[in-house]
PDB file of C-alpha atoms in Angstrom:
ATOM      1  CA  MET A 729       0.844 -30.512 -15.737  1.00 53.00           C
ATOM      2  CA  ALA A 730       1.986 -27.754 -14.084  1.00 56.00           C
ATOM      3  CA  GLN A 731      -0.764 -25.569 -13.059  1.00 61.00           C
ATOM      4  CA  GLN A 732      -0.340 -21.607 -14.571  1.00 61.00           C
ATOM      5  CA  THR A 733      -1.902 -19.381 -11.824  1.00 60.00           C
ATOM      6  CA  GLN A 734      -3.175 -15.709 -13.009  1.00 60.00           C
ATOM      7  CA  PRO A 735      -1.468 -12.962 -11.157  1.00 60.00           C
ATOM      8  CA  GLN A 736      -3.244 -10.611  -8.888  1.00 60.00           C
ATOM      9  CA  LEU A 737      -3.841  -7.077  -8.334  1.00 58.00           C
ATOM     10  CA  ALA A 738      -2.873  -5.962  -5.457  1.00 58.00           C
ATOM     11  CA  LEU A 739      -6.024  -4.323  -3.492  1.00 58.00           C
ATOM     12  CA  ARG A 740      -5.213  -1.404  -1.424  1.00 60.00           C
ATOM     13  CA  ARG A 741      -7.884   0.045   1.381  1.00 61.00           C
ATOM     14  CA  PRO A 742      -7.590   3.564   0.935  1.00 58.00           C
ATOM     15  CA  ALA A 743      -6.153   5.759   3.839  1.00 76.00           C
ATOM     16  CA  ARG A 744      -7.721   8.021   5.944  1.00 90.00           C
ATOM     17  CA  TYR A 745      -6.793  11.729   4.994  1.00 95.00           C
ATOM     18  CA  LEU A 746      -6.382  14.576   7.570  1.00 95.00           C
ATOM     19  CA  LYS A 747      -7.210  18.299   6.572  1.00 96.00           C
ATOM     20  CA  GLY A 748      -3.382  19.649   4.960  1.00 95.00           C
ATOM     21  CA  ASP A 749      -2.698  16.078   3.879  1.00 95.00           C
ATOM     22  CA  LEU A 750      -0.704  16.672   0.687  1.00 94.00           C
ATOM     23  CA  VAL A 751      -1.975  13.756  -1.673  1.00 95.00           C
ATOM     24  CA  LEU A 752      -1.439  12.804  -5.080  1.00 94.00           C
ATOM     25  CA  PHE A 753      -4.677  12.360  -7.160  1.00 94.00           C
ATOM     26  CA  ARG A 754      -5.854  11.470 -10.274  1.00 95.00           C
ATOM     27  CA  ASP A 755      -8.689  12.551 -12.412  1.00 93.00           C
ATOM     28  CA  VAL A 756      -9.867   8.935 -13.206  1.00 92.00           C
ATOM     29  CA  GLU A 757     -11.744  10.283 -16.613  1.00 94.00           C
ATOM     30  CA  ARG A 758      -8.981  12.097 -18.468  1.00 94.00           C
ATOM     31  CA  PHE A 759      -7.018   9.054 -17.267  1.00 95.00           C
ATOM     32  CA  TRP A 760      -9.263   6.500 -19.041  1.00 96.00           C
ATOM     33  CA  LEU A 761      -9.632   9.051 -21.977  1.00 97.00           C
ATOM     34  CA  GLY A 762      -6.166   9.228 -22.487  1.00 96.00           C
ATOM     35  CA  LEU A 763      -5.774  12.642 -21.926  1.00 95.00           C
ATOM     36  CA  PRO A 764      -3.100  14.589 -20.833  1.00 92.00           C
ATOM     37  CA  GLY A 765      -3.137  16.710 -17.206  1.00 89.00           C
ATOM     38  CA  HIS A 766      -4.890  13.714 -15.662  1.00 92.00           C
ATOM     39  CA  THR A 767      -2.537  13.812 -12.292  1.00 94.00           C
ATOM     40  CA  PHE A 768      -2.387  16.334  -9.878  1.00 93.00           C
ATOM     41  CA  ILE A 769      -0.972  17.595  -6.235  1.00 94.00           C
ATOM     42  CA  GLY A 770      -3.670  18.468  -3.665  1.00 95.00           C
ATOM     43  CA  ARG A 771      -4.213  19.344  -0.271  1.00 96.00           C
ATOM     44  CA  VAL A 772      -7.365  18.254   1.562  1.00 97.00           C
ATOM     45  CA  GLU A 773      -9.537  20.724   2.496  1.00 97.00           C
ATOM     46  CA  ARG A 774     -12.201  18.175   3.844  1.00 97.00           C
ATOM     47  CA  SER A 775     -13.695  14.307   4.458  1.00 96.00           C
ATOM     48  CA  TRP A 776     -17.327  14.334   3.764  1.00 96.00           C
ATOM     49  CA  THR A 777     -19.973  11.165   3.036  1.00 95.00           C
ATOM     50  CA  ASN A 778     -21.738  10.536   0.491  1.00 94.00           C
ATOM     51  CA  ILE A 779     -25.367  10.835   1.142  1.00 94.00           C
ATOM     52  CA  HIS A 780     -26.815   8.337  -1.778  1.00 95.00           C
ATOM     53  CA  ASN A 781     -23.671   5.553  -1.392  1.00 94.00           C
ATOM     54  CA  HIS A 782     -22.339   6.265   2.067  1.00 94.00           C
ATOM     55  CA  ARG A 783     -18.589   6.619   0.442  1.00 93.00           C
ATOM     56  CA  LEU A 784     -16.098   9.122   1.853  1.00 95.00           C
ATOM     57  CA  LEU A 785     -15.141  11.578  -0.164  1.00 96.00           C
ATOM     58  CA  TYR A 786     -12.582  14.449   0.007  1.00 97.00           C
ATOM     59  CA  ASP A 787     -12.860  18.371  -1.376  1.00 97.00           C
ATOM     60  CA  LEU A 788      -8.846  18.910  -2.464  1.00 97.00           C
ATOM     61  CA  MET A 789      -7.433  22.265  -3.256  1.00 96.00           C
ATOM     62  CA  GLU A 790      -5.442  21.294  -6.430  1.00 94.00           C
ATOM     63  CA  LEU A 791      -1.993  23.028  -6.098  1.00 93.00           C
ATOM     64  CA  ASN A 792       0.003  24.123  -9.362  1.00 86.00           C
ATOM     65  CA  VAL A 793       2.290  26.804 -10.681  1.00 82.00           C
ATOM     66  CA  HIS A 794      -0.892  28.310 -12.277  1.00 84.00           C
ATOM     67  CA  GLY A 795      -2.820  29.186  -9.371  1.00 86.00           C
ATOM     68  CA  ASN A 796      -4.746  26.437  -6.657  1.00 92.00           C
ATOM     69  CA  ARG A 797      -8.257  25.017  -7.863  1.00 93.00           C
ATOM     70  CA  ALA A 798     -10.436  23.431  -5.647  1.00 94.00           C
ATOM     71  CA  ARG A 799     -11.858  19.406  -6.677  1.00 94.00           C
ATOM     72  CA  SER A 800     -15.413  18.353  -5.110  1.00 94.00           C
ATOM     73  CA  GLY A 801     -16.029  15.010  -4.522  1.00 94.00           C
ATOM     74  CA  ILE A 802     -12.652  12.882  -4.633  1.00 94.00           C
ATOM     75  CA  ASP A 803     -12.652   9.240  -4.363  1.00 94.00           C
ATOM     76  CA  PRO A 804      -9.687   8.114  -2.445  1.00 95.00           C
ATOM     77  CA  ASP A 805      -8.934   4.960  -4.540  1.00 93.00           C
ATOM     78  CA  TYR A 806      -7.549   7.319  -6.726  1.00 94.00           C
ATOM     79  CA  MET A 807      -5.258   9.541  -3.891  1.00 95.00           C
ATOM     80  CA  ARG A 808      -2.248   8.577  -2.710  1.00 94.00           C
ATOM     81  CA  PRO A 809      -0.385   9.966   0.276  1.00 94.00           C
ATOM     82  CA  LEU A 810       3.000  12.201  -0.263  1.00 92.00           C
ATOM     83  CA  PRO A 811       5.126  11.314   2.880  1.00 88.00           C
ATOM     84  CA  ALA A 812       7.475  14.261   4.027  1.00 87.00           C
ATOM     85  CA  ALA A 813      10.343  11.581   3.963  1.00 87.00           C
ATOM     86  CA  ASP A 814       9.857  11.663   0.190  1.00 84.00           C
ATOM     87  CA  ALA A 815       9.814  14.917  -0.031  1.00 82.00           C
ATOM     88  CA  MET A 816      13.138  15.588   2.250  1.00 83.00           C
ATOM     89  CA  HIS A 817      15.018  12.857   1.065  1.00 81.00           C
ATOM     90  CA  ASP A 818      17.599  15.093  -0.968  1.00 75.00           C
ATOM     91  CA  ILE A 819      18.581  16.853   2.799  1.00 73.00           C
ATOM     92  CA  ASP A 820      18.268  13.915   5.016  1.00 78.00           C
ATOM     93  CA  THR A 821      20.670  12.061   2.629  1.00 78.00           C
ATOM     94  CA  ALA A 822      22.609  14.932   0.918  1.00 71.00           C
ATOM     95  CA  PRO A 823      26.306  14.454   1.604  1.00 69.00           C
ATOM     96  CA  LEU A 824      26.892  17.389   4.232  1.00 64.00           C
ATOM     97  CA  ASN A 825      30.495  16.409   4.334  1.00 67.00           C
ATOM     98  CA  GLU A 826      31.416  17.176   0.782  1.00 63.00           C
ATOM     99  CA  THR A 827      33.475  20.348   0.237  1.00 63.00           C
ATOM    100  CA  ASP A 828      32.035  20.758  -3.206  1.00 63.00           C
ATOM    101  CA  THR A 829      28.706  22.078  -3.119  1.00 59.00           C
ATOM    102  CA  GLY A 830      28.431  20.600  -6.362  1.00 65.00           C
ATOM    103  CA  ALA A 831      27.809  17.455  -5.212  1.00 63.00           C
ATOM    104  CA  MET A 832      24.597  18.477  -3.080  1.00 64.00           C
ATOM    105  CA  SER A 833      21.015  19.163  -4.035  1.00 67.00           C
ATOM    106  CA  PRO A 834      19.756  22.561  -4.326  1.00 71.00           C
ATOM    107  CA  ALA A 835      17.642  22.044  -0.878  1.00 68.00           C
ATOM    108  CA  ALA A 836      20.272  20.306   0.725  1.00 68.00           C
ATOM    109  CA  VAL A 837      22.654  23.700   0.043  1.00 69.00           C
ATOM    110  CA  ALA A 838      19.694  25.727   0.907  1.00 73.00           C
ATOM    111  CA  TRP A 839      19.168  24.041   4.417  1.00 71.00           C
ATOM    112  CA  LEU A 840      22.654  23.754   5.088  1.00 73.00           C
ATOM    113  CA  ARG A 841      23.008  27.612   4.460  1.00 76.00           C
ATOM    114  CA  GLN A 842      20.129  28.242   6.407  1.00 75.00           C
ATOM    115  CA  HIS A 843      21.641  25.827   9.055  1.00 74.00           C
ATOM    116  CA  LEU A 844      25.230  27.539   9.326  1.00 78.00           C
ATOM    117  CA  ALA A 845      22.940  31.243   9.557  1.00 74.00           C
ATOM    118  CA  GLN A 846      21.297  30.669  12.666  1.00 67.00           C
ATOM    119  CA  HIS A 847      24.418  28.739  14.158  1.00 64.00           C
ATOM    120  CA  ASN A 848      26.758  31.837  12.981  1.00 63.00           C
ATOM    121  CA  SER A 849      24.101  34.409  14.411  1.00 56.00           C
ATOM    122  CA  ALA A 850      24.082  33.112  17.639  1.00 53.00           C
ATOM    123  CA  THR A 851      27.842  33.341  18.329  1.00 51.00           C
ATOM    124  CA  PRO A 852      29.216  36.455  19.544  1.00 53.00           C
ATOM    125  CA  VAL A 853      31.485  38.617  17.321  1.00 52.00           C
ATOM    126  CA  ARG A 854      35.260  38.149  18.207  1.00 54.00           C
ATOM    127  CA  ARG A 855      37.089  41.295  18.114  1.00 51.00           C
TER     128      ARG A 855
END
């Protein structure tokens, strides 16, 4: 008889975050209660150690369209980094040789316009 193995949960060692890092974090109580609005984007403001359990915790500034909100004592087990590579993927992979700007993402078009404007301003005007 073949032995069945139980699936193993992947255990992540929490990353150490620096002031200014952007992270995705989850309000674990809202999540487990099934309440909406449990996942946020935040900016790390500081780290500190809880004197009772010696755990490293973070204070974040929750970033949202309705205004920023301070969040204190966030457990890094419920935080994930937001890598710049992911945020810039559309620009990095933009088809810049396409003549149809509709094929490009809005971010790629904005970058291309900015890049062209910088180079055009540096060239002398021909008369």
